[in-house]
XYZ file of C-alpha atoms in Angstrom:
558
model
C 157.841 107.363 79.887
C 154.168 106.777 80.486
C 153.216 104.444 83.303
C 150.927 101.450 82.792
C 147.356 101.938 83.938
C 146.522 99.101 86.316
C 142.932 100.110 87.142
C 140.281 102.324 85.587
C 140.135 105.868 86.947
C 137.577 106.755 89.600
C 135.015 109.028 88.010
C 133.631 111.946 89.955
C 130.150 111.802 91.460
C 127.892 114.846 91.839
C 127.215 116.053 95.347
C 123.485 115.916 94.728
C 121.853 112.702 93.534
C 119.406 113.681 90.824
C 119.118 110.766 88.413
C 118.382 107.119 89.153
C 117.643 104.324 86.732
C 114.036 103.141 86.617
C 115.035 99.542 87.367
C 118.174 99.536 89.508
C 120.369 96.451 89.603
C 119.476 94.034 92.353
C 123.052 93.630 93.453
C 123.564 90.310 91.721
C 127.252 89.554 91.310
C 128.679 88.324 88.043
C 131.124 85.881 89.675
C 130.373 82.159 89.913
C 128.771 81.302 93.253
C 129.518 78.107 95.072
C 126.722 75.691 95.932
C 126.772 76.839 99.548
C 126.366 80.476 98.487
C 123.481 79.493 96.230
C 121.705 77.930 99.209
C 122.277 80.998 101.356
C 121.629 83.710 98.772
C 118.420 82.149 97.435
C 117.215 80.846 100.819
C 116.675 77.336 99.506
C 115.888 75.853 102.928
C 113.213 78.419 103.766
C 111.653 78.087 100.302
C 111.402 74.301 100.598
C 109.937 74.580 104.088
C 107.200 76.991 102.976
C 106.332 74.838 99.948
C 105.958 71.790 102.206
C 103.924 73.744 104.729
C 101.568 74.978 102.012
C 101.176 71.536 100.474
C 101.634 72.921 96.954
C 102.259 70.463 94.101
C 103.137 72.806 91.212
C 105.524 75.695 91.828
C 106.551 78.458 89.408
C 109.972 80.056 89.953
C 110.161 83.647 88.719
C 113.608 85.245 88.308
C 114.558 88.725 87.115
C 116.693 88.875 83.976
C 119.994 89.321 85.830
C 119.361 86.187 87.925
C 118.277 83.877 85.095
C 121.831 82.507 84.558
C 121.693 80.992 88.055
C 118.095 79.783 87.746
C 119.042 76.177 86.755
C 121.301 75.861 89.789
C 118.588 77.168 92.087
C 116.165 74.751 90.437
C 118.484 71.800 91.118
C 119.170 72.862 94.707
C 115.481 73.341 95.496
C 114.532 70.039 93.818
C 117.126 68.189 95.867
C 115.899 69.785 99.083
C 112.268 68.958 98.322
C 113.124 65.340 97.592
C 114.833 64.916 100.929
C 112.937 62.726 103.370
C 113.129 65.171 106.271
C 112.119 68.844 106.163
C 115.023 71.179 107.000
C 115.137 73.192 110.195
C 114.451 76.884 109.963
C 114.967 79.848 112.236
C 112.422 82.080 110.490
C 109.850 83.157 113.057
C 107.207 83.416 110.344
C 107.232 79.608 109.960
C 106.472 78.734 113.557
C 108.573 78.136 116.649
C 112.299 78.759 116.374
C 114.475 75.815 115.526
C 111.570 73.437 114.842
C 111.298 71.616 111.550
C 108.111 71.852 109.519
C 106.755 68.414 108.591
C 105.618 67.837 105.053
C 101.863 67.618 104.421
C 102.344 65.472 101.351
C 104.809 62.968 99.984
C 103.874 63.601 96.366
C 106.571 64.960 94.065
C 106.582 68.723 93.640
C 106.870 69.999 90.082
C 109.008 73.079 89.544
C 108.879 75.395 86.531
C 111.167 78.306 85.654
C 109.391 81.306 84.131
C 111.709 82.411 81.351
C 110.239 85.853 80.729
C 107.876 88.149 82.571
C 104.715 89.550 81.014
C 105.211 92.910 82.738
C 107.878 94.290 85.081
C 110.233 91.951 86.917
C 109.191 93.508 90.243
C 105.626 92.177 89.811
C 104.460 88.612 90.284
C 103.675 87.134 86.864
C 100.436 85.306 87.551
C 99.684 84.967 83.841
C 102.797 82.928 83.070
C 102.306 80.884 86.241
C 98.747 79.996 85.287
C 99.996 78.615 81.970
C 101.604 75.754 83.917
C 98.672 75.597 86.392
C 100.936 76.655 89.253
C 99.645 76.580 92.822
C 102.160 79.149 94.067
C 104.786 81.524 92.685
C 108.265 81.880 94.183
C 109.395 85.397 93.303
C 113.154 86.037 93.497
C 114.918 89.378 93.739
C 113.598 92.840 94.526
C 109.844 93.212 94.476
C 107.246 95.971 94.580
C 105.223 93.755 96.987
C 101.961 94.699 95.303
C 99.143 92.419 96.495
C 98.274 89.736 93.955
C 94.791 88.922 92.726
C 94.755 85.118 92.539
C 97.886 83.113 93.447
C 99.823 82.972 96.735
C 103.429 84.181 96.591
C 106.659 83.289 98.369
C 108.974 86.296 98.223
C 112.699 85.502 98.251
C 114.503 88.831 98.229
C 117.869 87.006 98.135
C 120.749 87.822 100.471
C 123.264 90.169 98.878
C 126.700 90.977 100.325
C 127.215 94.428 101.785
C 130.373 96.153 103.053
C 129.266 97.423 106.453
C 132.344 99.425 107.529
C 132.243 101.942 104.627
C 128.515 102.306 105.178
C 128.983 103.155 108.865
C 131.615 105.762 108.028
C 129.311 107.317 105.429
C 126.442 107.391 107.938
C 128.537 109.100 110.595
C 129.873 111.643 108.112
C 126.337 112.416 106.942
C 124.869 112.768 110.449
C 127.597 113.986 112.822
C 124.974 114.919 115.433
C 123.814 111.893 117.446
C 120.467 113.555 118.305
C 119.077 113.656 114.749
C 115.859 111.748 114.088
C 116.913 109.300 111.381
C 115.111 106.497 109.585
C 117.357 103.651 108.403
C 115.971 101.928 105.321
C 117.375 99.552 102.686
C 116.288 98.058 99.417
C 114.786 94.609 99.917
C 117.880 92.569 98.854
C 119.885 94.335 101.603
C 117.194 94.429 104.283
C 118.717 91.449 106.090
C 121.703 93.627 107.084
C 119.643 96.328 108.809
C 119.473 94.678 112.211
C 123.245 94.370 112.506
C 123.829 97.913 111.210
C 121.237 99.323 113.613
C 122.860 97.663 116.617
C 126.253 99.097 115.734
C 124.816 102.597 115.258
C 123.005 102.424 118.589
C 126.298 101.548 120.272
C 127.812 104.604 118.559
C 125.323 106.886 120.322
C 122.484 107.329 117.793
C 119.531 107.263 120.179
C 116.827 108.544 117.779
C 117.359 105.917 115.095
C 114.367 104.053 113.675
C 115.071 100.891 111.661
C 112.377 99.868 109.198
C 110.996 96.390 108.649
C 109.336 95.011 105.525
C 105.541 94.936 105.420
C 103.223 94.282 102.486
C 101.574 97.691 102.278
C 102.481 99.986 99.350
C 100.086 102.626 100.735
C 101.984 103.103 104.004
C 103.818 106.426 104.648
C 107.057 104.564 103.863
C 105.933 102.207 101.088
C 106.173 98.558 102.209
C 107.986 99.554 105.403
C 107.065 100.141 109.017
C 106.935 103.738 110.238
C 107.736 105.450 113.556
C 104.934 105.579 116.104
C 104.331 109.308 115.739
C 104.087 108.928 111.952
C 101.480 106.187 112.327
C 99.330 108.677 114.241
C 99.995 111.649 111.946
C 101.666 111.040 108.580
C 102.603 114.727 108.334
C 105.149 114.228 111.134
C 107.312 112.293 108.686
C 108.662 115.713 107.649
C 110.539 115.799 110.940
C 112.663 112.749 110.053
C 115.761 112.307 107.895
C 116.098 109.165 105.769
C 119.223 107.123 105.066
C 118.582 104.626 102.249
C 120.924 101.760 101.387
C 121.153 101.036 97.637
C 119.664 103.008 94.751
C 115.860 103.078 94.973
C 113.656 103.085 91.866
C 112.700 106.538 90.697
C 109.077 106.268 91.828
C 110.129 105.354 95.363
C 112.665 108.171 95.420
C 110.002 110.728 94.441
C 107.650 109.440 97.136
C 110.214 109.380 99.935
C 111.945 112.653 99.143
C 108.596 114.476 99.051
C 107.618 113.176 102.509
C 110.774 113.336 104.653
C 112.930 116.268 105.681
C 115.926 115.028 103.671
C 116.950 111.797 101.997
C 120.473 110.430 101.640
C 121.360 107.452 99.465
C 124.286 105.108 100.004
C 124.941 103.658 96.524
C 125.920 100.006 96.549
C 128.671 98.983 94.133
C 130.099 95.596 93.315
C 133.421 96.498 94.863
C 134.124 98.647 97.879
C 135.944 101.768 96.716
C 136.288 105.382 97.881
C 133.344 106.146 95.626
C 131.021 104.073 97.836
C 132.043 105.600 101.188
C 129.959 108.752 100.724
C 126.216 109.171 100.862
C 124.526 111.361 98.275
C 121.734 113.830 98.898
C 118.653 112.929 96.854
C 117.220 115.992 95.140
C 113.966 115.518 93.245
C 112.779 119.123 93.008
C 113.463 119.340 89.279
C 111.806 115.961 88.647
C 108.696 116.988 90.592
C 108.492 120.293 88.722
C 108.730 118.403 85.450
C 105.915 116.063 86.477
C 103.726 118.993 87.506
C 104.388 120.767 84.214
C 103.509 117.535 82.431
C 100.134 117.134 84.109
C 99.174 120.777 83.595
C 100.044 120.489 79.900
C 97.397 117.781 79.383
C 94.557 119.736 80.984
C 93.225 120.611 77.521
C 93.581 117.090 76.093
C 90.258 115.774 74.802
C 91.126 112.072 74.338
C 92.893 109.932 76.952
C 94.238 106.418 76.523
C 94.159 104.029 79.484
C 97.107 101.606 79.429
C 96.437 98.473 81.479
C 99.950 97.361 82.342
C 99.042 94.642 84.826
C 96.626 91.762 85.162
C 97.948 90.599 88.536
C 97.832 93.549 90.931
C 94.808 93.378 93.186
C 91.944 95.816 92.472
C 93.342 96.915 89.108
C 89.866 96.635 87.545
C 88.452 99.012 90.138
C 91.020 101.698 89.381
C 90.331 101.285 85.650
C 86.646 101.993 86.225
C 87.543 104.873 88.542
C 89.771 106.456 85.898
C 87.078 106.012 83.241
C 84.535 107.711 85.490
C 86.833 110.647 86.213
C 87.554 111.190 82.525
C 83.868 110.884 81.670
C 82.881 113.354 84.396
C 85.434 115.782 82.967
C 83.489 115.503 79.684
C 86.405 113.941 77.875
C 86.796 110.714 75.922
C 88.835 107.643 76.859
C 89.945 104.435 75.168
C 91.314 101.366 76.959
C 94.348 99.357 75.815
C 95.792 96.187 77.342
C 99.542 96.041 76.779
C 102.478 94.046 78.065
C 105.711 95.896 78.520
C 105.149 99.486 77.466
C 107.458 100.985 74.855
C 107.369 104.041 72.627
C 106.647 102.069 69.438
C 103.425 100.567 70.836
C 101.782 103.765 71.995
C 102.959 105.764 68.960
C 100.535 103.796 66.789
C 97.604 105.753 68.232
C 98.102 109.356 67.232
C 94.538 110.277 68.251
C 95.425 109.865 71.936
C 96.485 113.136 73.538
C 97.784 111.629 76.803
C 98.049 108.223 78.447
C 97.156 106.984 81.922
C 99.014 103.853 82.984
C 97.484 101.287 85.338
C 100.203 99.156 86.904
C 102.118 98.524 90.069
C 103.153 101.526 92.116
C 106.854 101.031 91.333
C 106.740 100.747 87.538
C 103.937 103.235 86.831
C 106.319 106.166 86.544
C 107.459 106.376 82.915
C 109.506 109.507 82.372
C 111.209 109.218 79.018
C 111.611 111.544 76.069
C 111.153 108.603 73.687
C 107.376 108.712 74.117
C 105.499 111.053 71.825
C 102.668 111.758 74.276
C 102.924 112.086 78.073
C 102.150 109.114 80.332
C 100.513 109.922 83.674
C 99.775 107.962 86.820
C 96.210 107.870 88.232
C 97.296 110.327 90.943
C 98.565 112.768 88.341
C 95.367 112.365 86.326
C 93.359 113.431 89.371
C 95.280 116.710 89.415
C 95.227 117.170 85.647
C 91.419 116.976 85.491
C 90.962 119.647 88.144
C 90.197 123.211 87.163
C 93.099 125.622 87.291
C 91.688 127.438 90.303
C 91.157 124.140 92.177
C 94.505 122.510 91.433
C 96.879 122.855 94.392
C 100.348 121.370 94.149
C 101.696 120.517 97.611
C 104.864 118.846 96.369
C 103.763 115.399 97.547
C 103.776 112.629 94.956
C 102.089 109.222 95.035
C 102.019 106.267 92.709
C 99.942 103.663 94.573
C 96.438 103.611 93.102
C 94.954 101.852 96.147
C 95.333 105.059 98.151
C 93.187 106.816 95.528
C 90.470 104.167 95.802
C 90.493 104.422 99.595
C 89.950 108.181 99.549
C 86.345 109.360 99.927
C 84.937 110.664 96.682
C 84.940 114.433 96.425
C 82.224 114.250 93.793
C 78.975 112.640 95.034
C 77.797 112.183 91.443
C 80.998 110.566 90.234
C 79.275 107.466 88.904
C 76.605 109.440 87.121
C 76.878 110.923 83.668
C 77.467 114.658 83.615
C 74.718 116.581 81.826
C 75.257 120.322 81.710
C 72.324 121.340 79.559
C 68.586 120.968 79.261
C 66.392 120.028 76.348
C 65.395 123.644 75.848
C 68.965 124.471 74.855
C 68.591 122.551 71.603
C 66.458 122.803 68.506
C 65.611 119.273 67.444
C 66.046 118.390 63.793
C 66.500 115.292 61.663
C 70.270 115.275 61.352
C 71.729 117.805 63.804
C 71.765 118.903 67.387
C 70.527 122.457 67.181
C 72.539 125.049 69.078
C 71.402 128.399 70.290
C 72.528 131.386 68.352
C 71.282 133.715 71.073
C 72.786 134.404 74.468
C 72.231 130.918 75.847
C 74.188 128.406 77.837
C 76.602 127.547 75.039
C 77.808 131.118 74.758
C 78.109 131.547 78.541
C 80.653 128.735 78.945
C 84.115 130.250 79.498
C 86.686 129.519 76.788
C 89.668 127.267 77.510
C 93.229 128.012 76.508
C 96.381 125.943 76.304
C 98.689 127.185 79.053
C 101.776 126.404 76.982
C 100.838 128.070 73.696
C 98.152 130.501 74.851
C 95.888 129.355 72.013
C 92.155 128.793 72.304
C 91.169 125.100 72.366
C 87.683 124.395 71.054
C 87.515 120.597 71.487
C 88.929 120.085 74.983
C 85.626 118.629 76.258
C 84.074 116.638 73.389
C 81.414 115.070 75.637
C 80.188 118.385 77.041
C 77.241 118.884 74.712
C 76.314 115.321 73.963
C 73.698 112.905 75.198
C 73.310 109.452 73.720
C 70.514 109.342 71.154
C 67.475 107.687 72.616
C 68.471 108.428 76.211
C 67.299 112.031 76.281
C 67.301 114.222 79.350
C 65.476 113.318 82.538
C 64.477 109.964 81.125
C 62.799 111.375 78.007
C 63.692 108.813 75.336
C 62.240 110.948 72.552
C 64.243 114.048 73.398
C 66.827 113.467 70.675
C 66.341 111.366 67.552
C 69.059 108.973 66.357
C 71.460 110.523 63.882
C 74.879 109.845 62.361
C 76.427 113.262 62.903
C 76.141 116.043 65.414
C 76.845 119.647 64.538
C 78.366 121.903 67.129
C 79.241 125.474 66.311
C 80.776 125.309 62.827
C 82.247 121.782 63.061
C 80.878 118.256 62.894
C 81.354 115.592 65.544
C 81.301 111.980 64.375
C 79.001 109.549 66.149
C 79.270 105.776 65.837
C 76.581 103.537 67.269
C 74.892 106.457 68.981
C 78.020 107.499 70.874
C 80.443 110.303 70.205
C 83.713 108.956 68.768
C 86.755 111.195 69.097
C 88.829 108.663 67.199
C 86.487 108.762 64.232
C 86.442 112.556 64.412
C 90.248 112.628 64.312
C 90.262 110.192 61.418
C 87.716 112.255 59.492
C 89.300 115.674 59.987
C 93.062 115.109 60.282
C 93.891 112.003 58.282
C 95.098 112.847 54.769
C 94.382 109.378 53.384
C 91.214 107.499 54.314
C 91.519 104.358 52.268
C 90.447 103.236 48.804
C 87.891 105.513 47.227
C 88.862 108.477 49.337
C 89.454 110.494 46.171
C 85.664 110.610 45.731
C 83.686 113.186 47.632
C 81.916 111.645 50.600
C 78.658 113.213 51.683
C 78.744 112.949 55.475
C 75.796 115.177 56.245
C 73.281 113.583 53.910
C 73.439 109.836 53.815
C 70.847 109.534 51.038
C 72.422 112.172 48.817
C 72.092 111.244 45.107
C 75.837 111.827 44.551
C 76.840 109.431 47.309
C 78.776 106.410 46.088
C 76.795 103.212 46.745
C 78.436 100.223 48.361
C 79.076 97.514 45.784
C 79.976 93.873 46.182
C 83.520 93.243 45.057
C 85.266 90.235 43.582
C 85.785 87.065 45.565
C 88.274 84.244 45.480
C 92.025 83.871 45.885
C 94.875 85.761 44.254
C 95.312 83.377 41.289
C 91.709 83.732 40.211
C 88.913 86.122 41.213
C 85.202 85.875 40.511
C 83.020 88.919 39.837
C 79.517 88.895 41.353
C 77.932 88.001 37.968
C 80.621 85.561 36.800
C 81.079 81.853 37.301
C 84.529 81.379 35.696
C 87.853 82.556 37.015
C 89.718 85.489 35.474
């Protein structure tokens, strides 16, 4: 007789942790919280105190999707607290002296708004939605990337999530049996409030070289948004001498950063219920993921057209990194197009088949998009820097970064980065009415080494479409008459399309690779000679609405 199954079986877990979801759960429990737990978990008293201290009248409350069911209850609790005549006492040292209440600067009613959906990732502060209600401040709930905002002040409420400490301590001791190991104790932001208690218990157990991190707003730090040991602050390379124990599953971008900087990284996965599965830490192994990212960036070295995806309008200095990326692509003699998108998905970017690779501009935590659903690869600005290097200059150290501010802070390796790259002189061209002449003799064009695709081994002729082009009218060395205006430029045996005096890779793709070009495409189009007698003239068509059109020489409807 078969026995009744009372609980689901415990599934096995690999010894090496190799795959983590891009947006891990914040630890929010599905059970119904009591009113007291709502106050504690969402830090209602501290939120009300900071709103009073700031004197803000309009407040936007931003919740991640898994916390939206409790948003009305948090709204009611915070409204009740704000309407109270006396400000609550707080023990948060960031608000002033301990145990002292913060008096209100205003007696006016505070308006609260719940942001129902985020324009970008839930880890980022949605300043766009907040500005729709003219908010003075945003209260951001749940885990956050802590990227600096551009316009509005932010109150971060990481929420207080329950954590079973005893299984965690056993897992820590099993992972590090030696008490002399140099270990960094770190937790995801919803569990950071438990670190002080856990650290004290581990110190009493004999771990004398334990460093417990604290939250700081600095994504560019050696440990993103966390404090670092003193020796690491002096020399970031010394982080390789430390082991890392991380509580809760980090996002994939953070895991790649940490695992590439420390000696080893162990993850204690947090589950909703304490079970034997959650009493073991898992070694984080990202070697295969890093190799895949390196192979990805080397595969786009011959791409001629890049698309720049602006995936944020809130992160500070995002416009500067956009201009930096444009300059790097332009200096590599390639073409770029800029797109402003909300939440990136495969269907959006698949509409632009001319783009060979994408560069995403967003927060450091959500910029890593590693999915097979996308037709073309999506790189971070750090990966683009490596992809645009020559093969003999590209050195892969194994370190990975996703914060674009660190790229802006680095001194430029190219003193002429902001200047246009001109690799030829006016003598290299024979001027004519409709073409850029090219030398047939042993000149500069023939001396340029060929480029090959490392994956297929095939020769790529259009990897640098801007290499032999100067805007008509600009000339070389300030000579405005060096090159006359023309519609097409001939290079070797192919034509390059020019629109408005500038080389257009999109138009070139449309002209050479599109099988259907619109109405009238069955007629031969004379691209080289605009005034050719066989060219089809542009005619004025019919006007009107669908139920009756008028021809140019008619006055009555048909």
